[in-house]
mmCIF file with all atom_site columns, C-alpha atoms in Angstrom:
data_model
loop_
_atom_site.group_PDB
_atom_site.id
_atom_site.type_symbol
_atom_site.label_atom_id
_atom_site.label_alt_id
_atom_site.label_comp_id
_atom_site.label_asym_id
_atom_site.label_entity_id
_atom_site.label_seq_id
_atom_site.pdbx_PDB_ins_code
_atom_site.Cartn_x
_atom_site.Cartn_y
_atom_site.Cartn_z
_atom_site.occupancy
_atom_site.B_iso_or_equiv
_atom_site.pdbx_formal_charge
_atom_site.auth_seq_id
_atom_site.auth_comp_id
_atom_site.auth_asym_id
_atom_site.auth_atom_id
_atom_site.pdbx_PDB_model_num
ATOM 1  C CA . UNK A 1 1  ? -4.645  6.536   11.089  1.00 58.00 ? 12 UNK A CA 1
ATOM 2  C CA . UNK A 1 2  ? -3.376  5.703   8.053   1.00 54.00 ? 13 UNK A CA 1
ATOM 3  C CA . UNK A 1 3  ? -0.893  7.030   5.084   1.00 55.00 ? 14 UNK A CA 1
ATOM 4  C CA . UNK A 1 4  ? -0.242  7.093   1.187   1.00 53.00 ? 15 UNK A CA 1
ATOM 5  C CA . UNK A 1 5  ? 2.882   6.528   0.301   1.00 57.00 ? 16 UNK A CA 1
ATOM 6  C CA . UNK A 1 6  ? 5.018   6.471   -2.500  1.00 56.00 ? 17 UNK A CA 1
ATOM 7  C CA . UNK A 1 7  ? 8.267   4.381   -0.698  1.00 67.00 ? 18 UNK A CA 1
ATOM 8  C CA . UNK A 1 8  ? 11.085  5.747   -1.742  1.00 72.00 ? 19 UNK A CA 1
ATOM 9  C CA . UNK A 1 9  ? 13.539  5.398   0.199   1.00 72.00 ? 20 UNK A CA 1
ATOM 10 C CA . UNK A 1 10 ? 14.707  9.155   2.338   1.00 74.00 ? 21 UNK A CA 1
ATOM 11 C CA . UNK A 1 11 ? 11.390  9.360   3.695   1.00 72.00 ? 22 UNK A CA 1
ATOM 12 C CA . UNK A 1 12 ? 9.272   7.136   6.632   1.00 85.00 ? 23 UNK A CA 1
ATOM 13 C CA . UNK A 1 13 ? 12.027  5.955   9.229   1.00 89.00 ? 24 UNK A CA 1
ATOM 14 C CA . UNK A 1 14 ? 11.466  4.512   11.265  1.00 91.00 ? 25 UNK A CA 1
ATOM 15 C CA . UNK A 1 15 ? 11.080  7.109   14.394  1.00 90.00 ? 26 UNK A CA 1
ATOM 16 C CA . UNK A 1 16 ? 9.096   9.740   11.900  1.00 89.00 ? 27 UNK A CA 1
ATOM 17 C CA . UNK A 1 17 ? 6.701   5.891   11.924  1.00 92.00 ? 28 UNK A CA 1
ATOM 18 C CA . UNK A 1 18 ? 6.292   5.487   15.666  1.00 92.00 ? 29 UNK A CA 1
ATOM 19 C CA . UNK A 1 19 ? 5.977   9.551   15.703  1.00 91.00 ? 30 UNK A CA 1
ATOM 20 C CA . UNK A 1 20 ? 2.965   8.656   13.734  1.00 91.00 ? 31 UNK A CA 1
ATOM 21 C CA . UNK A 1 21 ? 1.874   5.244   14.771  1.00 93.00 ? 32 UNK A CA 1
ATOM 22 C CA . UNK A 1 22 ? -0.327  4.691   11.529  1.00 92.00 ? 33 UNK A CA 1
ATOM 23 C CA . UNK A 1 23 ? -1.970  1.084   11.221  1.00 92.00 ? 34 UNK A CA 1
ATOM 24 C CA . UNK A 1 24 ? -2.182  1.109   7.401   1.00 94.00 ? 35 UNK A CA 1
ATOM 25 C CA . UNK A 1 25 ? 0.373   2.096   4.463   1.00 93.00 ? 36 UNK A CA 1
ATOM 26 C CA . UNK A 1 26 ? -0.503  3.112   1.249   1.00 93.00 ? 37 UNK A CA 1
ATOM 27 C CA . UNK A 1 27 ? 2.292   2.325   -1.554  1.00 91.00 ? 38 UNK A CA 1
ATOM 28 C CA . UNK A 1 28 ? 0.983   4.060   -5.542  1.00 88.00 ? 39 UNK A CA 1
ATOM 29 C CA . UNK A 1 29 ? 2.968   2.225   -7.452  1.00 87.00 ? 40 UNK A CA 1
ATOM 30 C CA . UNK A 1 30 ? 2.099   2.341   -11.233 1.00 81.00 ? 41 UNK A CA 1
ATOM 31 C CA . UNK A 1 31 ? 2.770   0.235   -13.518 1.00 77.00 ? 42 UNK A CA 1
ATOM 32 C CA . UNK A 1 32 ? 6.704   0.157   -14.724 1.00 79.00 ? 43 UNK A CA 1
ATOM 33 C CA . UNK A 1 33 ? 7.684   2.556   -12.291 1.00 80.00 ? 44 UNK A CA 1
ATOM 34 C CA . UNK A 1 34 ? 11.180  3.958   -12.765 1.00 81.00 ? 45 UNK A CA 1
ATOM 35 C CA . UNK A 1 35 ? 11.857  4.368   -9.392  1.00 81.00 ? 46 UNK A CA 1
ATOM 36 C CA . UNK A 1 36 ? 11.313  0.911   -8.346  1.00 78.00 ? 47 UNK A CA 1
ATOM 37 C CA . UNK A 1 37 ? 9.061   2.214   -5.407  1.00 81.00 ? 48 UNK A CA 1
ATOM 38 C CA . UNK A 1 38 ? 7.962   0.718   -2.993  1.00 88.00 ? 49 UNK A CA 1
ATOM 39 C CA . UNK A 1 39 ? 12.232  0.569   -1.789  1.00 87.00 ? 50 UNK A CA 1
ATOM 40 C CA . UNK A 1 40 ? 12.444  -3.079  0.037   1.00 89.00 ? 51 UNK A CA 1
ATOM 41 C CA . UNK A 1 41 ? 13.991  -1.564  3.076   1.00 91.00 ? 52 UNK A CA 1
ATOM 42 C CA . UNK A 1 42 ? 11.059  0.925   3.395   1.00 91.00 ? 53 UNK A CA 1
ATOM 43 C CA . UNK A 1 43 ? 8.511   -1.354  2.039   1.00 92.00 ? 54 UNK A CA 1
ATOM 44 C CA . UNK A 1 44 ? 9.730   -4.132  5.048   1.00 94.00 ? 55 UNK A CA 1
ATOM 45 C CA . UNK A 1 45 ? 10.850  -1.351  8.078   1.00 94.00 ? 56 UNK A CA 1
ATOM 46 C CA . UNK A 1 46 ? 6.346   -0.874  7.556   1.00 94.00 ? 57 UNK A CA 1
ATOM 47 C CA . UNK A 1 47 ? 5.931   -4.718  8.703   1.00 96.00 ? 58 UNK A CA 1
ATOM 48 C CA . UNK A 1 48 ? 8.637   -5.211  11.201  1.00 96.00 ? 59 UNK A CA 1
ATOM 49 C CA . UNK A 1 49 ? 6.618   -1.745  12.503  1.00 96.00 ? 60 UNK A CA 1
ATOM 50 C CA . UNK A 1 50 ? 3.222   -3.960  12.386  1.00 96.00 ? 61 UNK A CA 1
ATOM 51 C CA . UNK A 1 51 ? 1.636   -1.739  9.913   1.00 96.00 ? 62 UNK A CA 1
ATOM 52 C CA . UNK A 1 52 ? -0.614  -3.639  7.240   1.00 95.00 ? 63 UNK A CA 1
ATOM 53 C CA . UNK A 1 53 ? 0.714   -2.831  3.824   1.00 96.00 ? 64 UNK A CA 1
ATOM 54 C CA . UNK A 1 54 ? -2.171  -2.304  0.272   1.00 95.00 ? 65 UNK A CA 1
ATOM 55 C CA . UNK A 1 55 ? 0.213   -1.945  -2.780  1.00 93.00 ? 66 UNK A CA 1
ATOM 56 C CA . UNK A 1 56 ? -2.095  -0.210  -5.546  1.00 91.00 ? 67 UNK A CA 1
ATOM 57 C CA . UNK A 1 57 ? -0.266  -2.658  -8.502  1.00 88.00 ? 68 UNK A CA 1
ATOM 58 C CA . UNK A 1 58 ? -1.408  -5.087  -6.993  1.00 90.00 ? 69 UNK A CA 1
ATOM 59 C CA . UNK A 1 59 ? -4.210  -4.839  -4.711  1.00 92.00 ? 70 UNK A CA 1
ATOM 60 C CA . UNK A 1 60 ? -5.931  -1.056  -7.376  1.00 91.00 ? 71 UNK A CA 1
ATOM 61 C CA . UNK A 1 61 ? -7.924  1.490   -6.468  1.00 93.00 ? 72 UNK A CA 1
ATOM 62 C CA . UNK A 1 62 ? -7.873  1.394   -2.230  1.00 95.00 ? 73 UNK A CA 1
ATOM 63 C CA . UNK A 1 63 ? -11.044 3.103   -1.253  1.00 95.00 ? 74 UNK A CA 1
ATOM 64 C CA . UNK A 1 64 ? -11.506 4.043   2.652   1.00 95.00 ? 75 UNK A CA 1
ATOM 65 C CA . UNK A 1 65 ? -14.429 4.832   4.915   1.00 96.00 ? 76 UNK A CA 1
ATOM 66 C CA . UNK A 1 66 ? -14.210 6.838   7.379   1.00 93.00 ? 77 UNK A CA 1
ATOM 67 C CA . UNK A 1 67 ? -16.490 6.799   10.562  1.00 95.00 ? 78 UNK A CA 1
ATOM 68 C CA . UNK A 1 68 ? -16.165 4.854   13.960  1.00 95.00 ? 79 UNK A CA 1
ATOM 69 C CA . UNK A 1 69 ? -14.019 2.250   12.197  1.00 93.00 ? 80 UNK A CA 1
ATOM 70 C CA . UNK A 1 70 ? -12.004 2.676   8.899   1.00 91.00 ? 81 UNK A CA 1
ATOM 71 C CA . UNK A 1 71 ? -13.639 0.838   6.367   1.00 95.00 ? 82 UNK A CA 1
ATOM 72 C CA . UNK A 1 72 ? -10.692 -0.210  3.934   1.00 96.00 ? 83 UNK A CA 1
ATOM 73 C CA . UNK A 1 73 ? -11.796 -1.546  0.058   1.00 96.00 ? 84 UNK A CA 1
ATOM 74 C CA . UNK A 1 74 ? -9.158  -2.466  -2.853  1.00 95.00 ? 85 UNK A CA 1
ATOM 75 C CA . UNK A 1 75 ? -11.054 -2.612  -5.447  1.00 93.00 ? 86 UNK A CA 1
ATOM 76 C CA . UNK A 1 76 ? -9.411  -6.597  -6.690  1.00 90.00 ? 87 UNK A CA 1
ATOM 77 C CA . UNK A 1 77 ? -11.474 -7.490  -2.860  1.00 88.00 ? 88 UNK A CA 1
ATOM 78 C CA . UNK A 1 78 ? -13.753 -6.552  -5.239  1.00 88.00 ? 89 UNK A CA 1
ATOM 79 C CA . UNK A 1 79 ? -13.567 -7.339  -8.893  1.00 87.00 ? 90 UNK A CA 1
ATOM 80 C CA . UNK A 1 80 ? -11.567 -10.437 -9.127  1.00 81.00 ? 91 UNK A CA 1
ATOM 81 C CA . UNK A 1 81 ? -9.291  -10.870 -12.003 1.00 79.00 ? 92 UNK A CA 1
ATOM 82 C CA . UNK A 1 82 ? -11.251 -13.166 -14.844 1.00 77.00 ? 93 UNK A CA 1
ATOM 83 C CA . UNK A 1 83 ? -9.474  -15.548 -15.031 1.00 79.00 ? 94 UNK A CA 1
ATOM 84 C CA . UNK A 1 84 ? -9.302  -15.664 -10.697 1.00 73.00 ? 95 UNK A CA 1
ATOM 85 C CA . UNK A 1 85 ? -10.902 -19.070 -9.195  1.00 68.00 ? 96 UNK A CA 1
ATOM 86 C CA . UNK A 1 86 ? -10.706 -21.029 -12.020 1.00 61.00 ? 97 UNK A CA 1
#
């Protein structure tokens, strides 16, 4: 299971994460977002529960392929910035 989320400080409590049990959290973060999401405590809470975290501001678009196994691909993994690897 995965959860797509912006990371505000008012949801995704420890009890919620334990009840839902996601294996992946996708944080939709816009450039220069004025709300400063995801909140640090919320982002860290996902890590404390062993949930893989992806931020769209760091990884770009996230593509999910559903099948026997969830396949996750991020834009920056397949389309590195031209100055990386120099």
